[in-house]
Coordinates of C-alpha atoms and ligand atoms in Angstrom, one line a residue:
M16 CA 0.0 0.0 0.0
T17 CA 1.3 3.4 -0.9
T18 CA 0.0 6.8 0.1
H19 CA 0.8 9.9 -1.9
A20 CA -0.1 13.5 -1.4
I21 CA -0.8 16.2 -4.0
I22 CA -0.4 19.8 -3.0
V23 CA -2.4 22.3 -5.1
A24 CA -0.2 25.4 -5.5
A25 CA -1.1 26.7 -8.9
G26 CA -3.4 29.5 -7.8
K27 CA -2.6 33.2 -7.6
G28 CA -4.0 33.9 -4.2
H29 CA -5.1 37.5 -5.1
R30 CA -7.1 38.0 -1.9
A31 CA -3.9 37.7 0.2
G32 CA -2.3 40.7 -1.5
G33 CA 1.4 40.9 -2.1
D34 CA 3.5 40.9 -5.2
I35 CA 3.8 37.2 -5.6
P36 CA 1.4 34.3 -5.2
K37 CA 0.7 33.7 -1.5
Q38 CA 2.1 30.2 -1.5
Y39 CA 5.6 31.6 -2.3
R40 CA 5.5 34.4 0.3
S41 CA 7.9 34.0 3.2
V42 CA 6.5 33.0 6.5
G43 CA 8.9 32.3 9.3
G44 CA 11.8 32.5 6.9
Q45 CA 10.5 30.1 4.2
A46 CA 7.8 30.0 1.6
L47 CA 4.3 29.2 2.9
L48 CA 4.2 26.2 0.5
R49 CA 7.4 24.8 1.9
H50 CA 5.8 24.5 5.4
A51 CA 3.0 22.4 3.9
V52 CA 5.5 20.2 1.9
E53 CA 7.8 19.6 4.9
R54 CA 4.8 18.6 7.1
L55 CA 3.5 16.1 4.6
Q56 CA 7.0 14.7 3.8
A57 CA 7.7 14.3 7.5
H58 CA 4.7 12.1 8.2
P59 CA 5.7 8.4 8.2
G60 CA 2.4 7.4 6.5
I61 CA 3.1 9.6 3.4
D62 CA 5.4 8.0 0.8
D63 CA 5.7 10.9 -1.7
V64 CA 4.5 14.4 -2.3
T65 CA 3.6 15.8 -5.8
I66 CA 3.1 19.6 -6.2
V67 CA 1.0 21.1 -8.9
I68 CA 2.2 24.6 -9.9
N69 CA 1.6 27.4 -12.4
P70 CA 4.6 27.1 -14.8
D71 CA 4.9 30.9 -14.6
D72 CA 6.0 30.4 -11.0
R73 CA 8.8 27.9 -11.7
A74 CA 11.6 30.2 -10.5
L75 CA 9.7 30.9 -7.3
Y76 CA 9.0 27.2 -6.9
D77 CA 12.7 26.2 -7.4
A78 CA 13.8 28.8 -4.9
A79 CA 11.2 27.8 -2.3
M80 CA 11.9 24.1 -2.5
H81 CA 15.7 24.4 -2.6
G82 CA 17.3 21.3 -1.0
L83 CA 14.2 19.2 -0.8
T84 CA 13.9 15.9 -2.6
L85 CA 10.7 16.0 -4.7
P86 CA 9.4 14.7 -8.0
E87 CA 9.1 17.1 -10.9
P88 CA 6.2 19.4 -10.3
V89 CA 3.0 19.0 -12.3
T90 CA 1.7 21.8 -14.4
G91 CA -1.7 23.1 -13.2
G92 CA -4.7 24.0 -15.2
A93 CA -7.1 27.0 -15.4
T94 CA -9.1 25.9 -12.4
R95 CA -8.3 24.2 -9.1
Q96 CA -10.3 21.2 -10.2
Q97 CA -8.2 21.0 -13.5
S98 CA -5.0 21.3 -11.5
V99 CA -5.9 18.5 -9.2
L100 CA -6.9 16.3 -12.1
N101 CA -3.5 17.0 -13.8
G102 CA -1.9 15.9 -10.6
L103 CA -4.0 12.7 -10.4
E104 CA -3.3 11.9 -14.1
A105 CA 0.4 12.3 -13.5
L106 CA 0.3 9.6 -10.8
A107 CA -2.1 7.3 -12.8
T108 CA 0.6 5.4 -14.5
S109 CA 1.9 4.1 -11.2
P110 CA -1.1 4.7 -8.9
P111 CA -0.8 4.9 -5.2
T112 CA -3.4 3.2 -3.0
I113 CA -4.4 6.3 -1.1
I114 CA -4.2 9.9 -2.3
L115 CA -4.3 13.0 -0.1
V116 CA -5.2 16.3 -1.8
H117 CA -4.1 19.4 0.1
D118 CA -4.2 23.1 -0.3
A119 CA -0.8 24.9 -0.1
A120 CA -2.4 27.7 1.9
R121 CA -3.3 25.3 4.8
A122 CA 0.4 25.2 5.5
F123 CA 0.3 24.3 9.2
L124 CA -1.5 21.0 9.1
L125 CA -0.8 18.7 12.0
A126 CA 0.4 15.0 11.8
T127 CA -2.7 14.0 13.9
L128 CA -4.9 15.2 11.0
I129 CA -3.2 12.8 8.7
D130 CA -3.3 10.0 11.3
D131 CA -7.0 10.3 11.6
L132 CA -7.5 10.3 7.8
L133 CA -5.5 7.2 7.3
A134 CA -7.2 5.5 10.2
A135 CA -10.6 6.3 8.7
L136 CA -9.5 4.7 5.4
S137 CA -8.5 1.5 7.1
D138 CA -12.2 0.9 7.2
P139 CA -13.0 -0.6 3.7
A140 CA -16.5 0.9 3.9
N141 CA -15.0 4.4 3.5
D142 CA -14.0 5.7 0.0
G143 CA -12.6 8.8 1.5
A144 CA -12.1 10.9 4.7
V145 CA -12.1 14.6 5.1
P146 CA -11.3 16.7 8.2
A147 CA -13.9 19.2 9.4
L148 CA -14.7 21.3 12.3
P149 CA -18.2 21.8 13.8
V150 CA -19.6 25.3 13.4
V151 CA -19.8 27.0 16.8
D152 CA -20.9 30.5 15.8
S153 CA -24.6 31.0 15.3
L154 CA -25.6 31.1 11.7
R155 CA -28.1 33.4 9.8
R156 CA -28.8 34.2 6.2
A157 CA -28.3 37.8 5.5
G158 CA -28.1 40.3 2.6
S159 CA -27.8 43.9 3.9
H160 CA -30.0 42.8 6.8
F161 CA -30.4 39.6 8.8
E162 CA -32.9 37.1 7.5
A163 CA -33.8 33.5 8.6
A164 CA -31.7 31.7 11.2
V165 CA -29.8 28.6 10.0
D166 CA -29.6 25.7 12.3
R167 CA -25.9 25.0 12.9
D168 CA -26.6 21.5 14.2
G169 CA -24.7 19.1 12.0
L170 CA -22.9 21.8 10.0
F171 CA -19.1 21.6 9.6
R172 CA -16.3 23.7 8.1
V173 CA -14.4 21.5 5.7
Q174 CA -10.6 21.5 5.6
T175 CA -7.8 19.7 3.7
P176 CA -6.0 17.4 3.3
Q177 CA -8.8 15.3 1.9
A178 CA -8.0 11.6 1.6
F179 CA -9.4 9.1 -0.9
R180 CA -8.8 5.7 -2.4
F181 CA -6.9 6.7 -5.5
P182 CA -8.9 4.9 -8.2
A183 CA -12.2 6.1 -6.8
L184 CA -11.1 9.7 -6.7
L185 CA -9.5 9.6 -10.2
A186 CA -12.7 8.2 -11.7
A187 CA -14.8 10.8 -9.9
H188 CA -12.6 13.6 -11.1
R189 CA -12.6 12.4 -14.7
A190 CA -16.4 12.3 -14.6
A191 CA -16.9 15.6 -12.7
A192 CA -18.7 18.6 -13.9
P193 CA -16.4 21.7 -13.9
G194 CA -16.4 24.1 -11.0
A195 CA -16.0 21.9 -8.0
T196 CA -14.4 23.7 -5.0
D197 CA -12.8 20.6 -3.6
E198 CA -12.5 16.8 -3.8
L199 CA -15.3 16.3 -1.3
A200 CA -17.7 18.0 -3.7
I201 CA -16.5 15.8 -6.5
A202 CA -16.6 12.6 -4.4
M203 CA -20.1 13.3 -3.2
A204 CA -21.3 13.9 -6.7
A205 CA -19.9 10.5 -7.6
G206 CA -21.7 8.9 -4.8
L207 CA -18.6 8.1 -2.7
R208 CA -18.9 7.4 1.0
V209 CA -16.7 10.0 2.8
A210 CA -16.1 9.9 6.6
V211 CA -15.7 13.0 8.7
T212 CA -12.5 13.2 10.7
R213 CA -11.6 15.8 13.3
G214 CA -10.3 19.0 11.8
D215 CA -7.9 21.4 13.6
E216 CA -7.8 25.2 13.7
C217 CA -4.0 25.0 13.0
A218 CA -4.9 23.9 9.5
F219 CA -6.5 27.3 8.8
K220 CA -6.3 28.6 5.2
V221 CA -4.1 31.6 4.8
T222 CA -6.4 33.7 2.7
E223 CA -6.5 37.4 3.7
P224 CA -3.5 39.7 4.2
Q225 CA -4.0 39.6 8.0
D226 CA -3.7 35.8 8.0
F227 CA 0.0 36.2 7.3
A228 CA 0.5 37.7 10.8
K229 CA -1.2 34.7 12.3
A230 CA 0.9 32.4 10.2
E231 CA 4.1 34.2 11.2
A232 CA 3.2 33.8 14.9
M233 CA 2.7 30.1 14.4
T234 CA 6.2 29.7 13.0
S235 CA 8.1 31.8 15.5
P236 CA 9.6 29.5 18.1
A237 CA 8.8 30.1 21.7
L238 CA 11.7 32.0 23.2
S239 CA 12.9 31.8 26.8
S240 CA 15.0 34.4 28.6
R241 CA 18.5 33.7 29.8
A242 CA 20.8 35.9 31.7
A243 CA 24.5 35.4 32.5
S244 CA 27.3 37.3 34.1
G245 CA 30.9 38.0 33.4
F246 CA 33.9 39.3 35.4
D247 CA 37.4 40.4 34.5
V248 CA 40.4 42.1 36.0
H249 CA 43.5 43.8 34.4
R250 CA 46.5 45.2 36.2
F251 CA 47.6 48.8 35.7
G252 CA 51.1 49.2 34.3
P253 CA 53.1 51.8 32.3
G254 CA 51.2 53.7 29.7
D255 CA 49.3 56.8 28.8
H256 CA 45.8 55.4 28.0
V257 CA 43.4 52.6 28.7
W258 CA 40.7 50.9 26.6
L259 CA 37.4 50.5 28.4
C260 CA 34.1 49.4 26.8
G261 CA 35.7 50.0 23.4
V262 CA 36.7 53.6 24.1
Q263 CA 40.2 54.9 24.4
I264 CA 40.7 57.0 27.5
P265 CA 43.9 59.0 28.3
H266 CA 45.2 58.0 31.7
S267 CA 48.4 58.1 33.8
H268 CA 48.7 54.3 33.4
G269 CA 47.9 51.6 30.9
L270 CA 46.2 48.3 31.5
I271 CA 48.4 45.2 31.0
G272 CA 47.0 42.3 29.1
H273 CA 47.5 40.1 26.1
S274 CA 45.0 41.9 24.0
D275 CA 44.1 45.6 24.5
A276 CA 43.1 44.7 28.1
D277 CA 39.6 46.1 27.8
A278 CA 38.2 44.5 31.0
G279 CA 34.7 46.0 30.3
L280 CA 34.4 44.3 26.9
H281 CA 36.0 41.1 28.2
A282 CA 33.4 40.8 31.1
L283 CA 30.6 41.5 28.7
T284 CA 31.9 38.9 26.2
D285 CA 32.0 36.3 29.0
A286 CA 28.4 37.2 30.0
L287 CA 27.2 36.8 26.4
L288 CA 29.0 33.5 26.1
G289 CA 27.4 32.5 29.4
T290 CA 23.9 32.9 28.0
I291 CA 24.5 30.1 25.5
A292 CA 26.8 28.1 27.8
A293 CA 29.6 28.5 25.2
G294 CA 32.6 28.6 27.6
D295 CA 34.6 31.7 28.2
I296 CA 36.7 34.2 26.3
G297 CA 39.9 32.2 26.8
D298 CA 38.3 29.2 25.1
H299 CA 37.6 31.2 22.0
F300 CA 40.6 33.5 21.9
P301 CA 43.4 31.7 23.8
P302 CA 46.1 34.0 25.2
S303 CA 48.6 31.5 23.9
D304 CA 47.6 32.4 20.3
P305 CA 49.9 35.2 19.1
Q306 CA 47.2 36.5 16.7
W307 CA 45.3 38.0 19.6
R308 CA 48.3 40.0 20.9
G309 CA 47.2 43.6 21.2
A310 CA 43.9 42.7 19.6
A311 CA 41.0 45.2 19.8
S312 CA 38.5 43.5 22.1
D313 CA 35.5 44.5 20.0
T314 CA 36.4 41.4 17.9
F315 CA 35.8 39.2 21.0
L316 CA 32.4 40.8 21.8
A317 CA 31.3 40.7 18.1
H318 CA 32.2 37.0 18.0
A319 CA 30.1 36.2 21.1
A320 CA 27.2 38.2 19.6
T321 CA 27.5 36.1 16.4
L322 CA 27.4 32.9 18.4
V323 CA 24.2 34.1 20.2
H324 CA 22.6 34.9 16.9
A325 CA 23.6 31.6 15.4
A326 CA 21.8 29.9 18.3
G327 CA 18.7 31.8 17.3
G328 CA 19.1 34.2 20.1
I329 CA 18.1 37.9 20.4
I330 CA 20.2 40.1 22.6
D331 CA 17.9 42.1 24.9
H332 CA 20.3 44.0 27.2
A333 CA 23.9 44.4 28.3
D334 CA 24.9 46.0 31.6
V335 CA 28.6 46.6 32.5
T336 CA 29.9 47.9 35.8
L337 CA 33.5 49.2 35.9
I338 CA 35.2 49.1 39.3
C339 CA 38.1 51.5 39.7
E340 CA 39.2 54.7 41.5
R341 CA 40.6 56.2 38.2
P342 CA 40.0 57.0 35.4
K343 CA 36.7 58.7 35.8
I344 CA 34.1 56.9 33.8
G345 CA 31.3 59.4 33.8
P346 CA 32.6 61.6 31.0
H347 CA 33.0 58.5 28.7
R348 CA 29.8 56.7 29.6
A349 CA 27.8 57.9 26.5
A350 CA 30.6 56.9 24.1
M351 CA 31.0 53.5 25.8
R352 CA 27.2 52.8 25.5
A353 CA 27.2 53.8 21.9
R354 CA 30.3 51.7 21.1
I355 CA 28.8 48.5 22.8
A356 CA 25.5 49.1 21.1
A357 CA 27.2 49.3 17.7
I358 CA 29.3 46.1 18.3
L359 CA 26.2 44.2 19.4
G360 CA 23.9 45.7 16.8
I361 CA 21.3 46.7 19.4
D362 CA 19.7 50.0 20.4
V363 CA 21.8 52.1 22.8
A364 CA 18.8 52.1 25.2
R365 CA 19.6 48.4 25.7
V366 CA 23.1 49.1 26.9
S367 CA 24.0 50.3 30.4
V368 CA 27.5 51.3 31.7
K369 CA 28.0 52.0 35.3
A370 CA 31.0 52.7 37.5
T371 CA 31.8 52.4 41.2
T372 CA 34.9 52.6 43.4
T373 CA 35.7 50.3 46.3
E374 CA 36.2 53.1 48.8
L375 CA 40.1 52.8 48.4
L376 CA 39.8 49.2 49.6
G377 CA 41.4 46.2 47.9
F378 CA 43.4 46.1 44.7
T379 CA 41.0 48.4 42.9
G380 CA 41.1 50.8 45.8
R381 CA 44.9 50.8 45.7
S382 CA 44.7 51.4 41.9
E383 CA 46.8 48.2 41.3
G384 CA 44.2 47.1 38.8
L385 CA 40.7 47.6 37.4
A386 CA 37.8 45.2 37.5
A387 CA 34.7 44.9 35.4
Q388 CA 31.5 42.9 35.8
A389 CA 28.8 42.5 33.3
M390 CA 25.3 41.0 32.8
A391 CA 23.8 40.0 29.5
S392 CA 20.2 39.1 28.9
V393 CA 19.1 37.2 25.8
R394 CA 16.1 35.3 24.5
L395 CA 16.7 31.9 23.0
P396 CA 14.6 29.3 21.4
A397 CA 13.1 27.2 24.2
Ligands
MG9 MG1 40.6 40.2 30.2

């Protein structure tokens, strides 16, 4: 027994707006059609997926399906009905046992929907099975004003995929009068017995422009917040300037370190690495590696930001506290915030730089060295 799916993607989708047919519009970073294809391909009960397209859209199709293994798409017809028939005829030389016909715009179908369809067709008494949802809103006929009530009892909203025994659907399609809206209509006209299975709101049809916002929300992964801290110290030594939070500041001493000794950026780099549990700055930029001698520390921070982004993360906030008696940080705070914001690619309102002394106590109090601590907040896929 083989089960194939046909996705009808030959339409223009005018109601949805946009410059290209809606099935090729990007939702969650990939074409709407690709979401449907991947969901059908991923189901263990589906052996192959054939897509019916408008040949004018071939370049869009190729771009959207890049990297997927699929049979050559079938050319659609002037109507949805003709497009499905073309798809069925293309499979007729080596017919599957069961065929699912699906609308590309119902991109977010669930595996359970397919499970229920295949289960219904395990009953030999059923020629087909179609998912549907009971109508819960009250119904009324209306023109410009309300007219008679319609009893919603026993009324259903019909979805896709619609599943049939292939020979029965092919025969029904070949014999059908033109203008059918879906396979259910054609099957009913042919006297087939079609079971109702449970529909799901997730399989809604992307139709109107506002549906894209709903679709986008469905594809954005749930994000969870993470926060992590970093700490760094560098010793004062001979010199006439220090680098702090990416800003060069004239000073009576320099800071000693393998790189530019920017403790502020080092602490923040460690904090960001901490949000993705990616070790510390020394793991990524070993002091033993001569290429980092005297390096500008913005390289380190930019690398940590890249790693967070690669993990699907969004950097929400960065907060640095510099701990020293001298130099005075206040006059440079705005420049530091702007520099960090630029390195991280976030708004300056999301960057905080603070300073404190240790009341002349300890190594910072004696101006033997300067310390920095940092906190980074990110959102990552859950
Ligand atoms: Mg350091």
